Amino acid sequence: MTSKSSSWTEKSNSQLATALRRKWVIGLCALCSFLYFPIGLVVVLVGARGRYISVAEYPFLRLDAVMVNAAASWIGTTSFYCMLTIGLAMVLAIEGYRYLYKKEMIDFYEATPEKRSKRFWRIFLNGILIHSVTLIAGMILSLIVAGGFGIFRKALYLETAYNFIELTILFIGIYSLCILGAIVSGNVIIAILSGLFLISVEFVFRVVWTMCKSQYFATYYSRSLFGSFFTSPVYNYLCGRTGMADNKVYRISRLIEHIGDSWKYNINTIIIAVIAIAIAYFAYKKRKNEFAGQSFVFRIAQWIVKISVAVIGGIFTGACLDLITNGAVAVMFMGVVIAVLVLCLVLEIVFNQDFKALFKNFWIMPVCAVAAIAVILGFRFDVTGYELYTPDPSKVESCAIYEEYSDYTYYDRDLDIITSEDYFCDNMRLGNVEAVRKVGFTGQERRSQYFRKYVGLNPAKPDTYDESYYQGYEKILLYRMKNGKEVYRRISIPYTINETLMDEITSDQAYRDVLFQKDEVLMDKIVSDADNYRLSYSTGMDQLEGDGSLIKGFYDVYYKDLETYKYSLAVKSKPTGYVNISPFIYDYGKNRNYNQSFIVFPEYTDTVKYLKDNGVYLDTPIRKEYIDQIYITHDMENKGTEGEESTYETMDHTYTDSKQIDEIMNNIAFNGLNYEWFRNEKLDYKYTVTIFLDHSKKSYYGAGPYYTDFWKDSVPAFVIQDLS
């Protein structure tokens, strides 16, 4: 026991002695932690309270929720201290091993009885200790400050504790990479550049790679901006960085969700740190003291940096020139060669600290230039077949077809809004892989053809555009592979797509129930709180309202009618309006913020009957008894003879006859018409219908006037005759 106690005391004294020799670094870490956590939190909370007072007329905002969310956003898992953590990790790494850059300091340390390996790990652990202690101190002070503002939440304490774990893991990841950079370098400047290189090289590469994909591939799509990273602790920290505060409610369940989303990324950072520090330790053992003061201690490190920077710089330059010059090959070639040449020359001067070394290792230049040009040409000619790639159906588990930005609002089971893309990707699992693959390939082919003809390199002039270029549905296609991978493509489904094929996909219950969010748990929550909700029927020009008692019955008939939903119905039918379910008063603290719309087609007979029976259905976009007159204009094009420009003429007519008004109202579309598989060509935009209301009456949305269009091929004969 005495031996173990003595050993622990010796190690503690060693760490303390090491820390005392690094006073300015300790001071810097303590200052950053103090200014950000307790001082910064005071500023944030005072500001949050002030903003609450300025908008206190909104009853659904509660001061305690506002203050807790403000505190969590500053000191919880969404804090910005990660930026300071990155900087401090670099400082502690380079400062800890700075003695390796001066022969006098090396001789001093080598003269001590301490082994080199022990010295390496002592400095390594001391940096982690300094950062951790100052971070904990700042966080504890911030929680005391929060208590001074009346914030006592177990959830906040837990999230702050977990944020400490994540920030520590981030620190160790950056710290280990910067130590590796410091070990392979011969002076402070190169050590800083090496650290920045190791932290950012993959990020820069992926930025350039993603730029090339989006520039050359019409069907490229990725949910994350630059894809997944393998060597970036910063990326791993930011992934799943949602926290528990979302300006609505604050719950421990959100921390559990966050841990579930982020743990694998934290494991990745730990793996990166272990690999980096293992390589750094190996290099430290092999490092020769006579290299102190030079640029790189190991030639292979110099080559890796030079080749990486030159090739990435060449690819970036070539892609930019391709974009600027619309694919001028000669200019691209010349630009790549010049960029690689300049980068190699500058790096060689920096590495050797001598202008005379300008052309040293010249052989690397042509190799890098050829590699960069080969990559650019590979993208230009799609040598991998990326654009039209479709996976083997036998290797696909399920699929999804969705709109990137849907007009519908989706909620999780806590009644918090989630993005439509997150909802579709998590829930839409189409089993008819072969039908999806056929539609997907058609959409990929169409998008590829039109992209290369009108958008990509050497595009056609706008006046030569084929009208069908605009006639398609822009969608995202997702294949979930059985091996766990996900394949995304951006597609453009033409209006001429086979309806039978589309019906196979859209009539699938897995498609319908997700598109219209048939979630029994969610619906039960709304029904149980129906007294605080209302059900309304809207056309964008008029609206009828009912109370929450109608919601359950509506759900029953609507989702029963939804069994008839399919692509051909959505394309051919003329919807009559929307049913909207919303709270009387929004109260985020009580999860009372559900606001959902449901489009109503005339084929939904049970739904229409239910709405009519309960007095919340409009037969026309505006109640006819409200209308005073209807004014219609018709824009006509008079095509000129050869060599002459076309002229345009507008005819107009006002209708006051009740029978004519009735027929017009039965053939116009309602306002806000936009739904899944809607086509603009369903409307006749040559006629503009303006509805004026009786001065003594006004609809739900006011006195008007209201503007709309006729359905295609539904213009009454008398209107055509009057406006010919």
XYZ file of C-alpha atoms in Angstrom:
724
model
C 0.000 0.000 0.000
C 2.852 2.358 0.902
C 4.536 1.728 -2.440
C 1.339 2.444 -4.405
C 0.648 5.574 -2.344
C 4.189 6.787 -2.900
C 3.907 6.179 -6.633
C 0.629 8.114 -6.825
C 2.115 10.993 -4.819
C 5.142 11.062 -7.104
C 2.947 11.209 -10.193
C 0.783 13.954 -8.687
C 3.833 16.016 -7.776
C 5.231 15.477 -11.256
C 2.026 16.747 -12.879
C 1.901 19.699 -10.487
C 5.512 20.609 -11.198
C 4.858 20.381 -14.935
C 1.764 22.581 -14.632
C 3.660 25.217 -12.645
C 6.114 25.537 -15.546
C 3.151 26.288 -17.843
C 1.559 29.159 -15.940
C 0.683 31.289 -18.951
C -1.093 28.346 -20.634
C -3.064 27.659 -17.460
C -3.953 31.348 -17.284
C -5.153 31.322 -20.900
C -7.352 28.250 -20.374
C -8.777 29.645 -17.122
C -9.483 33.027 -18.727
C -11.317 31.457 -21.694
C -13.403 29.227 -19.415
C -14.241 32.072 -17.020
C -15.187 34.573 -19.717
C -17.302 32.090 -21.671
C -19.169 30.193 -18.955
C -20.061 32.379 -15.934
C -19.573 35.815 -17.532
C -21.014 34.847 -20.910
C -24.008 33.166 -19.280
C -24.851 36.331 -17.340
C -24.963 38.292 -20.606
C -27.073 35.610 -22.310
C -29.615 35.339 -19.494
C -29.988 39.101 -19.075
C -30.591 39.370 -22.808
C -33.107 36.501 -22.780
C -35.060 38.090 -19.943
C -35.096 41.436 -21.740
C -36.375 39.880 -24.961
C -39.091 38.048 -23.032
C -40.339 41.278 -21.465
C -40.504 42.918 -24.898
C -42.771 40.159 -26.265
C -44.676 39.351 -23.065
C -48.013 39.884 -24.794
C -47.664 36.391 -26.291
C -49.226 34.083 -23.671
C -47.634 30.896 -25.000
C -44.142 32.098 -24.020
C -43.136 31.334 -20.421
C -40.222 33.057 -18.723
C -38.890 29.905 -17.068
C -38.825 28.055 -20.424
C -37.119 30.988 -22.146
C -34.443 31.256 -19.447
C -33.766 27.510 -19.284
C -33.448 27.271 -23.060
C -31.102 30.262 -23.136
C -28.892 28.711 -20.450
C -28.859 25.312 -22.167
C -27.979 26.808 -25.537
C -24.933 28.518 -23.976
C -23.518 25.879 -21.615
C -25.196 22.696 -22.888
C -24.455 20.480 -25.854
C -25.090 23.324 -28.315
C -22.500 25.641 -26.742
C -19.948 27.499 -28.829
C -17.084 26.719 -26.456
C -16.037 24.047 -28.938
C -14.348 26.789 -30.987
C -12.215 27.801 -28.009
C -11.524 24.135 -27.261
C -9.979 23.696 -30.721
C -7.685 26.695 -30.228
C -6.659 25.679 -26.721
C -5.878 22.142 -27.865
C -3.470 23.501 -30.491
C -1.798 25.832 -27.985
C -1.355 23.149 -25.318
C 0.004 20.612 -27.822
C 2.622 22.874 -29.386
C 3.587 24.577 -26.137
C 4.041 21.239 -24.391
C 6.544 19.897 -26.926
C 8.182 23.186 -27.930
C 11.457 22.075 -26.328
C 11.984 19.748 -29.313
C 12.699 22.765 -31.537
C 15.782 23.978 -29.623
C 18.891 21.872 -29.144
C 19.724 23.584 -25.843
C 16.361 22.595 -24.343
C 16.677 19.056 -25.701
C 20.087 18.706 -24.089
C 18.668 19.975 -20.798
C 15.811 17.442 -20.757
C 18.034 14.624 -21.966
C 20.384 15.287 -19.032
C 17.629 14.464 -16.530
C 17.130 10.855 -15.369
C 13.564 10.813 -16.746
C 13.019 8.423 -19.655
C 11.918 9.907 -23.008
C 8.768 7.788 -23.046
C 7.805 8.904 -19.549
C 8.387 12.546 -20.507
C 6.147 12.158 -23.565
C 3.204 10.784 -21.582
C 3.712 13.240 -18.708
C 3.358 16.221 -21.037
C 0.470 14.592 -22.885
C -1.531 13.970 -19.709
C -0.665 17.387 -18.279
C -2.327 19.148 -21.213
C -5.530 17.143 -20.724
C -5.435 17.884 -16.977
C -5.068 21.648 -17.477
C -7.953 21.824 -19.931
C -10.242 19.574 -17.881
C -9.742 21.367 -14.555
C -10.302 24.840 -16.008
C -13.321 23.605 -17.981
C -14.932 22.013 -14.909
C -14.341 25.160 -12.875
C -15.992 27.348 -15.515
C -18.991 25.026 -15.839
C -19.546 24.858 -12.070
C -19.464 28.649 -11.851
C -21.955 28.873 -14.733
C -24.388 26.542 -12.945
C -24.087 28.755 -9.852
C -24.907 31.756 -12.050
C -27.901 29.874 -13.479
C -29.114 29.225 -9.925
C -28.838 32.939 -9.221
C -31.336 33.502 -12.019
C -33.698 30.928 -10.539
C -32.764 28.109 -12.897
C -32.627 24.816 -11.035
C -33.137 21.968 -13.490
C -31.795 18.450 -13.229
C -31.884 18.273 -17.023
C -29.588 21.311 -17.281
C -27.078 19.790 -14.844
C -27.049 16.515 -16.776
C -26.651 18.215 -20.138
C -23.809 20.390 -18.859
C -22.068 17.288 -17.505
C -22.464 15.512 -20.837
C -21.190 18.603 -22.635
C -18.051 18.387 -20.492
C -17.549 14.807 -21.688
C -18.046 15.768 -25.328
C -15.781 18.822 -25.119
C -13.095 16.724 -23.425
C -13.306 14.109 -26.177
C -13.127 16.872 -28.804
C -10.124 18.369 -27.016
C -8.285 15.035 -26.855
C -8.939 14.429 -30.561
C -7.592 17.843 -31.671
C -4.830 17.715 -29.056
C -3.570 14.339 -30.301
C -3.530 15.449 -33.946
C -1.655 18.647 -33.049
C 0.859 16.680 -30.984
C 1.494 14.504 -34.027
C 2.011 17.673 -36.066
C 4.361 19.030 -33.406
C 6.426 15.819 -33.227
C 7.046 15.565 -36.990
C 7.941 19.279 -37.214
C 11.249 20.954 -36.511
C 10.068 24.438 -35.534
C 7.016 26.208 -34.121
C 5.783 27.684 -37.426
C 5.808 24.322 -39.193
C 4.223 22.723 -36.111
C 1.307 25.173 -36.281
C 0.905 24.579 -40.021
C 1.139 20.810 -39.530
C -1.527 20.900 -36.836
C -3.836 22.935 -39.054
C -3.137 20.554 -41.931
C -4.028 17.444 -39.920
C -7.204 19.042 -38.548
C -8.450 20.465 -41.836
C -7.018 18.427 -44.723
C -9.954 16.048 -44.973
C -12.431 18.904 -44.605
C -10.775 20.887 -47.416
C -10.580 17.771 -49.582
C -14.267 17.006 -49.053
C -15.264 20.599 -49.780
C -13.455 20.390 -53.128
C -14.749 16.875 -53.797
C -18.332 17.902 -53.019
C -17.975 20.988 -55.195
C -16.920 18.768 -58.100
C -19.785 16.325 -57.546
C -22.411 19.056 -57.452
C -20.833 20.807 -60.450
C -20.413 17.798 -62.749
C -23.140 15.353 -61.645
C -26.758 16.352 -62.245
C -28.108 13.661 -59.924
C -25.755 14.302 -57.019
C -27.382 14.690 -53.618
C -26.247 14.325 -50.029
C -28.128 15.033 -46.813
C -24.941 16.212 -45.138
C -23.102 19.073 -46.801
C -19.749 17.350 -47.236
C -20.529 13.725 -46.412
C -19.022 11.739 -43.541
C -15.531 12.476 -42.221
C -13.069 9.918 -40.908
C -10.262 12.063 -39.468
C -12.077 15.137 -38.154
C -12.872 15.435 -34.420
C -14.644 18.717 -35.207
C -17.044 16.965 -37.589
C -17.691 14.229 -35.043
C -18.496 16.822 -32.387
C -20.888 18.759 -34.604
C -22.788 15.659 -35.754
C -25.969 15.218 -33.743
C -25.322 18.563 -32.026
C -28.986 19.309 -31.319
C -29.116 19.398 -27.539
C -32.310 19.505 -25.522
C -33.272 23.138 -26.058
C -35.316 23.922 -29.160
C -37.021 27.175 -28.073
C -40.071 25.156 -27.049
C -39.611 22.701 -24.238
C -36.714 21.301 -22.290
C -36.638 17.613 -21.410
C -34.211 14.917 -20.325
C -35.598 12.772 -23.156
C -33.827 15.105 -25.572
C -30.499 14.409 -23.861
C -31.121 10.688 -24.281
C -31.852 11.283 -27.978
C -28.695 13.369 -28.289
C -26.556 10.679 -26.662
C -28.079 8.109 -29.004
C -27.204 10.307 -31.987
C -23.712 11.341 -30.889
C -22.093 8.398 -29.103
C -20.773 6.751 -32.269
C -19.171 10.039 -33.360
C -17.501 10.397 -29.972
C -16.166 6.859 -30.339
C -14.794 7.839 -33.760
C -12.958 10.793 -32.206
C -11.473 8.560 -29.515
C -10.243 6.145 -32.211
C -8.716 9.066 -34.152
C -6.994 10.263 -30.976
C -5.598 6.807 -30.178
C -4.214 6.368 -33.700
C -2.762 9.890 -33.812
C -1.092 9.683 -30.413
C 0.254 6.191 -31.194
C 1.872 7.490 -34.401
C 3.110 10.555 -32.528
C 4.700 8.372 -29.836
C 6.355 6.170 -32.448
C 7.678 9.276 -34.256
C 8.841 10.733 -30.948
C 10.875 7.618 -30.243
C 12.410 7.687 -33.743
C 12.985 11.449 -33.833
C 16.636 12.537 -34.005
C 17.639 15.526 -31.905
C 19.852 17.056 -34.613
C 16.762 17.882 -36.688
C 15.683 20.564 -34.177
C 15.085 23.887 -35.939
C 14.463 22.357 -39.378
C 11.074 22.226 -41.133
C 10.132 18.541 -41.033
C 11.913 15.842 -39.097
C 10.644 13.095 -41.418
C 10.796 13.455 -45.190
C 7.648 11.356 -45.684
C 5.651 13.951 -43.701
C 6.929 16.654 -46.034
C 5.902 14.665 -49.111
C 2.438 13.911 -47.724
C 1.762 17.595 -47.056
C 3.175 18.762 -50.390
C 1.339 16.209 -52.540
C -1.955 16.668 -50.688
C -1.933 20.464 -50.931
C -0.817 20.490 -54.575
C -3.361 17.923 -55.785
C -6.291 19.433 -53.876
C -5.307 22.921 -55.034
C -5.017 21.709 -58.631
C -8.458 20.035 -58.555
C -10.043 23.144 -57.066
C -8.441 25.413 -59.668
C -9.433 23.137 -62.552
C -13.053 22.880 -61.390
C -13.326 26.651 -60.956
C -11.882 27.312 -64.414
C -14.225 24.726 -65.932
C -17.150 26.556 -64.377
C -15.969 30.036 -65.379
C -15.024 29.160 -68.965
C -17.898 26.710 -69.613
C -15.552 23.803 -70.128
C -12.578 25.270 -72.025
C -10.202 22.283 -71.778
C -7.015 24.159 -72.688
C -7.638 26.818 -70.048
C -8.386 24.163 -67.454
C -5.178 22.248 -68.238
C -3.066 25.393 -68.075
C -4.700 26.552 -64.839
C -4.095 23.215 -63.108
C -0.422 23.132 -64.135
C 0.173 26.710 -62.955
C -1.651 26.146 -59.647
C 0.315 22.967 -58.893
C 3.587 24.621 -59.897
C 3.039 27.659 -57.656
C 1.939 25.569 -54.659
C 4.881 23.178 -54.949
C 7.403 26.011 -55.276
C 5.995 27.944 -52.316
C 5.862 24.844 -50.094
C 9.410 23.875 -50.997
C 10.637 27.343 -49.998
C 8.750 27.162 -46.694
C 9.953 23.645 -45.927
C 13.598 24.379 -46.663
C 13.543 28.019 -45.521
C 15.683 28.802 -48.530
C 14.747 30.419 -51.873
C 17.477 28.413 -53.558
C 15.490 25.240 -52.877
C 12.790 26.433 -55.276
C 12.973 23.437 -57.611
C 13.932 20.804 -55.090
C 11.973 17.556 -55.533
C 10.739 18.870 -58.871
C 9.476 15.406 -59.873
C 6.481 15.860 -57.551
C 5.083 18.722 -59.667
C 4.191 16.803 -62.864
C 2.878 13.878 -60.804
C 0.501 16.194 -58.896
C -0.576 18.019 -62.068
C -1.381 14.766 -63.871
C -3.298 13.479 -60.840
C -5.382 16.671 -60.575
C -6.182 16.721 -64.310
C -7.120 13.026 -64.239
C -9.593 13.688 -61.414
C -11.182 16.630 -63.273
C -11.543 14.590 -66.467
C -12.962 11.701 -64.469
C -15.693 13.992 -63.182
C -16.326 15.585 -66.580
C -16.857 12.290 -68.366
C -18.402 10.468 -65.386
C -16.064 7.512 -65.732
C -17.615 5.876 -62.657
C -21.179 6.062 -64.030
C -22.348 8.003 -60.976
C -25.219 9.901 -62.617
C -27.160 6.878 -63.860
C -26.154 4.408 -61.167
C -28.957 2.281 -59.729
C -28.173 -0.397 -57.153
C -28.967 -4.082 -57.574
C -32.581 -4.517 -56.305
C -31.602 -7.702 -54.477
C -29.206 -5.649 -52.327
C -31.777 -2.956 -51.455
C -33.730 -3.206 -48.210
C -36.208 -0.353 -48.846
C -36.596 2.949 -50.676
C -38.045 6.427 -50.299
C -39.102 9.088 -52.799
C -39.716 12.500 -51.332
C -39.595 16.234 -51.920
C -36.592 17.939 -50.379
C -38.694 20.788 -48.983
C -42.254 19.625 -48.461
C -45.171 22.014 -47.924
C -46.484 19.737 -45.192
C -45.430 20.108 -41.566
C -44.352 16.996 -39.681
C -44.098 16.306 -35.956
C -42.406 13.801 -33.720
C -44.364 12.076 -30.957
C -43.485 14.866 -28.539
C -45.315 17.219 -30.933
C -42.097 19.003 -31.890
C -41.661 20.000 -35.514
C -39.112 17.965 -37.455
C -37.868 18.577 -40.976
C -39.792 16.792 -43.702
C -36.569 15.196 -44.939
C -35.744 13.752 -41.528
C -39.283 12.434 -41.261
C -39.291 10.805 -44.697
C -35.845 9.274 -44.327
C -36.701 7.823 -40.929
C -40.182 6.532 -41.764
C -40.802 6.010 -45.486
C -39.850 2.435 -46.347
C -41.155 1.427 -49.757
C -40.923 -2.285 -50.487
C -41.595 -2.217 -54.242
C -37.919 -1.739 -55.066
C -38.213 -2.649 -58.755
C -40.925 -0.036 -59.431
C -38.965 2.608 -57.531
C -35.793 1.703 -59.429
C -37.563 2.096 -62.804
C -39.007 5.477 -61.863
C -35.684 6.508 -60.345
C -33.691 5.591 -63.436
C -36.134 7.512 -65.648
C -35.780 10.521 -63.355
C -31.986 10.252 -63.297
C -31.793 9.934 -67.063
C -34.053 12.937 -67.645
C -32.180 15.128 -65.173
C -28.823 14.084 -66.612
C -29.881 14.821 -70.202
C -31.330 18.231 -69.475
C -28.502 19.183 -67.130
C -25.874 18.487 -69.731
C -27.899 20.240 -72.419
C -29.040 23.374 -70.597
C -27.138 23.757 -67.321
C -23.727 22.058 -67.394
C -20.668 22.773 -69.496
C -21.432 24.428 -72.858
C -25.175 24.853 -72.164
C -27.655 25.707 -74.908
C -29.077 29.219 -75.111
C -32.295 29.840 -73.144
C -34.291 30.625 -76.294
C -33.631 27.068 -77.517
C -35.084 25.410 -74.405
C -37.506 22.587 -74.947
C -40.766 23.369 -73.105
C -40.715 19.911 -71.533
C -37.575 20.984 -69.640
C -39.855 22.522 -67.012
C -42.394 19.689 -66.927
C -41.266 17.373 -64.184
C -41.253 16.679 -60.460
C -38.015 17.404 -58.632
C -37.585 14.652 -56.037
C -34.974 12.945 -53.877
C -34.538 9.192 -54.209
C -33.151 7.122 -51.348
C -32.033 3.490 -51.503
C -31.396 1.848 -48.138
C -28.942 -0.965 -48.758
C -28.947 -4.198 -46.798
C -25.347 -3.555 -45.759
C -26.432 -0.381 -43.935
C -25.340 2.143 -46.555
C -27.651 4.765 -48.026
C -27.595 5.850 -51.669
C -29.160 9.209 -52.567
C -29.892 10.675 -55.990
C -31.615 13.853 -57.117
C -34.117 12.988 -59.852
C -36.539 14.773 -62.146
C -39.609 12.627 -62.848
C -41.229 13.726 -66.137
C -44.946 14.417 -66.338
C -45.045 11.720 -68.996
C -44.020 9.014 -66.522
C -46.021 5.793 -66.685
C -49.051 6.310 -64.399
C -49.436 2.617 -63.660
C -45.855 2.470 -62.409
C -46.364 5.551 -60.247
C -49.622 4.147 -58.867
C -47.760 1.022 -57.737
C -45.508 3.204 -55.605
C -47.953 5.814 -54.300
C -50.777 3.391 -53.484
C -48.410 1.547 -51.147
C -49.567 2.039 -47.551
C -45.944 2.700 -46.585
C -46.048 5.743 -48.881
C -49.529 7.096 -48.065
C -49.305 6.785 -44.303
C -45.946 8.564 -44.196
C -46.846 11.336 -46.654
C -49.980 12.181 -44.669
C -48.447 11.225 -41.302
C -50.842 8.578 -40.104
C -49.397 8.121 -36.624
C -51.807 6.628 -34.102
C -49.807 7.833 -31.083
C -49.663 11.375 -32.427
C -53.373 11.411 -33.315
C -54.358 10.064 -29.892
C -52.505 12.960 -28.249
C -54.394 15.497 -30.363
C -57.749 13.806 -29.763
C -57.149 13.663 -25.999
C -56.472 17.428 -26.047
C -59.266 18.197 -28.543
C -60.889 20.841 -26.316
C -57.940 23.108 -27.036
C -57.960 22.547 -30.806
C -60.200 23.521 -33.692
C -60.907 21.967 -37.065
C -61.400 24.302 -40.009
C -61.986 23.966 -43.735
C -60.180 26.506 -45.912
C -59.891 27.434 -49.572
C -57.452 30.294 -49.038
C -60.293 32.688 -49.873
C -62.878 31.589 -47.347
C -62.985 29.393 -44.273
C -65.444 27.596 -41.994
C -64.554 26.548 -38.465
C -65.614 23.763 -36.135
C -64.454 22.757 -32.678
C -62.080 19.997 -31.598
C -64.866 17.456 -31.129
C -64.778 16.906 -34.905
C -61.134 15.846 -34.979
C -61.490 12.161 -34.096
C -64.300 11.609 -36.584
C -62.324 13.429 -39.245
C -59.256 11.260 -38.670
C -61.404 8.136 -39.054
C -63.038 9.098 -42.367
C -59.992 10.817 -43.864
C -57.576 7.936 -43.369
C -60.239 5.551 -44.614
C -60.594 7.633 -47.811
C -56.813 7.831 -48.027
C -56.804 4.176 -49.048
C -57.954 5.359 -52.507
C -55.034 7.800 -52.812
C -52.574 7.265 -55.647
C -50.586 9.229 -58.175
C -53.247 9.184 -60.908
C -55.848 10.570 -58.513
C -53.545 13.397 -57.372
C -52.733 14.272 -60.974
C -56.251 14.168 -62.447
C -58.488 15.207 -59.557
C -59.418 18.799 -58.707
C -59.099 19.245 -54.937
C -61.683 21.400 -53.223
C -59.780 22.709 -50.209
C -57.840 21.908 -47.052
C -58.836 20.768 -43.600
C -56.654 22.340 -40.947
C -56.252 21.244 -37.325
C -54.659 23.852 -35.067
C -54.755 24.977 -31.407
C -56.813 27.956 -30.274
C -53.734 29.264 -28.481
C -50.209 27.973 -29.064
C -48.544 26.832 -25.842
C -45.157 25.213 -26.441
C -44.705 24.487 -22.756
C -47.726 22.164 -22.907
C -46.816 20.758 -26.334
C -49.830 22.496 -27.841
C -48.380 23.531 -31.181
C -49.696 20.960 -33.672
C -50.837 22.637 -36.903
C -51.497 20.269 -39.788
C -53.311 20.558 -43.121
C -55.036 17.771 -45.052
C -55.920 18.208 -48.707
C -59.446 17.161 -49.670
C -60.203 15.594 -53.053
C -63.840 15.215 -54.208
C -63.181 11.460 -54.448
C -62.865 11.387 -50.662
C -66.628 10.894 -50.377
C -66.762 9.939 -46.711
C -64.636 12.937 -45.768
C -66.729 15.349 -47.832
C -69.963 13.947 -46.348
C -68.581 14.209 -42.812
C -67.549 17.822 -43.330
C -70.890 18.729 -44.906
C -72.856 17.041 -42.123
C -70.944 19.090 -39.566
C -71.186 22.393 -41.425
C -67.508 22.790 -42.251
C -67.441 22.348 -46.024
C -67.501 24.899 -48.851
C -68.968 23.875 -52.202
C -67.116 26.744 -53.903
C -63.930 28.634 -52.991
C -66.059 31.550 -51.668
C -69.649 31.421 -50.570
C -71.671 32.590 -53.577
C -73.919 34.862 -51.537
C -70.876 36.975 -50.670
C -69.981 37.745 -54.302
C -70.895 41.051 -55.938
C -69.173 40.628 -59.299
C -66.389 38.731 -61.049
C -63.874 40.418 -63.340
C -61.990 38.216 -65.822
C -59.074 39.112 -68.111
C -57.699 37.065 -70.987
C -54.114 37.516 -72.206
C -53.837 36.688 -75.898
C -50.688 36.404 -77.999
C -50.817 37.572 -81.617
C -47.859 35.883 -83.259
C -46.104 38.137 -85.732
C -45.085 37.143 -89.205
C -41.576 35.894 -89.875
C -39.051 38.411 -88.625
C -41.588 40.299 -86.519
C -42.127 40.091 -82.771
C -45.368 38.811 -81.303
C -47.799 41.289 -79.778
C -50.006 40.777 -76.743
C -53.543 41.906 -76.167
C -55.666 41.721 -73.021
C -59.445 41.336 -73.158
C -61.631 41.756 -70.082
C -65.230 41.329 -68.981
C -67.241 41.792 -65.791
C -69.915 39.306 -64.727
C -72.802 40.067 -62.390
C -75.375 37.527 -63.539
C -75.925 34.956 -60.759
C -76.073 31.941 -63.094
C -72.855 32.930 -64.834
C -71.195 33.562 -61.453
C -72.313 30.104 -60.293
C -70.741 28.430 -63.323
C -67.524 30.426 -62.976
C -67.244 29.540 -59.276
C -67.714 25.850 -60.058
C -64.701 25.875 -62.402
C -62.049 27.869 -60.572
C -59.273 26.612 -58.298
C -58.867 27.676 -54.696
C -55.938 29.774 -53.488
C -52.759 28.270 -52.075
C -53.032 25.286 -54.400
C -49.888 23.244 -53.857
C -49.698 19.583 -52.918
C -47.753 16.431 -53.699
C -47.752 15.683 -57.442
C -49.427 19.012 -58.274
C -48.774 20.265 -61.799
C -48.906 23.900 -62.823
C -50.358 22.775 -66.118
C -53.570 21.813 -64.301
C -54.464 25.514 -64.299
C -55.203 27.840 -67.213
C -53.023 30.878 -66.609
C -54.260 32.759 -69.670
C -57.337 33.803 -67.722
C -57.160 35.755 -64.473
C -60.276 35.666 -62.316
C -60.795 38.519 -59.841
C -63.630 38.121 -57.321
C -65.186 41.224 -55.736
C -67.359 40.792 -52.664
C -70.508 42.598 -51.663
C -69.486 45.693 -49.657
C -71.760 44.624 -46.829
C -70.077 41.233 -46.491
C -66.638 39.793 -46.179
C -65.204 36.286 -46.122
C -63.051 34.816 -43.349
C -59.958 36.363 -44.936
C -61.400 39.839 -45.441
C -63.208 41.915 -48.052
C -60.954 40.942 -50.947
C -60.657 41.181 -53.884
C -59.453 37.611 -54.491
C -57.482 36.370 -57.488
C -57.452 32.862 -58.899
C -57.412 30.798 -62.125
C -59.614 28.359 -63.998
C -58.863 24.677 -64.005
C -57.383 23.573 -67.315
C -60.058 22.938 -69.980
C -62.749 24.196 -67.590
C -63.247 27.740 -68.850
C -67.004 28.233 -69.398
C -68.050 28.623 -73.038
C -69.574 32.055 -72.466
C -66.291 33.312 -70.979
C -64.347 32.066 -74.002
C -66.839 33.772 -76.306
C -66.882 37.071 -74.390
C -63.080 37.281 -74.278
C -62.212 36.009 -77.756
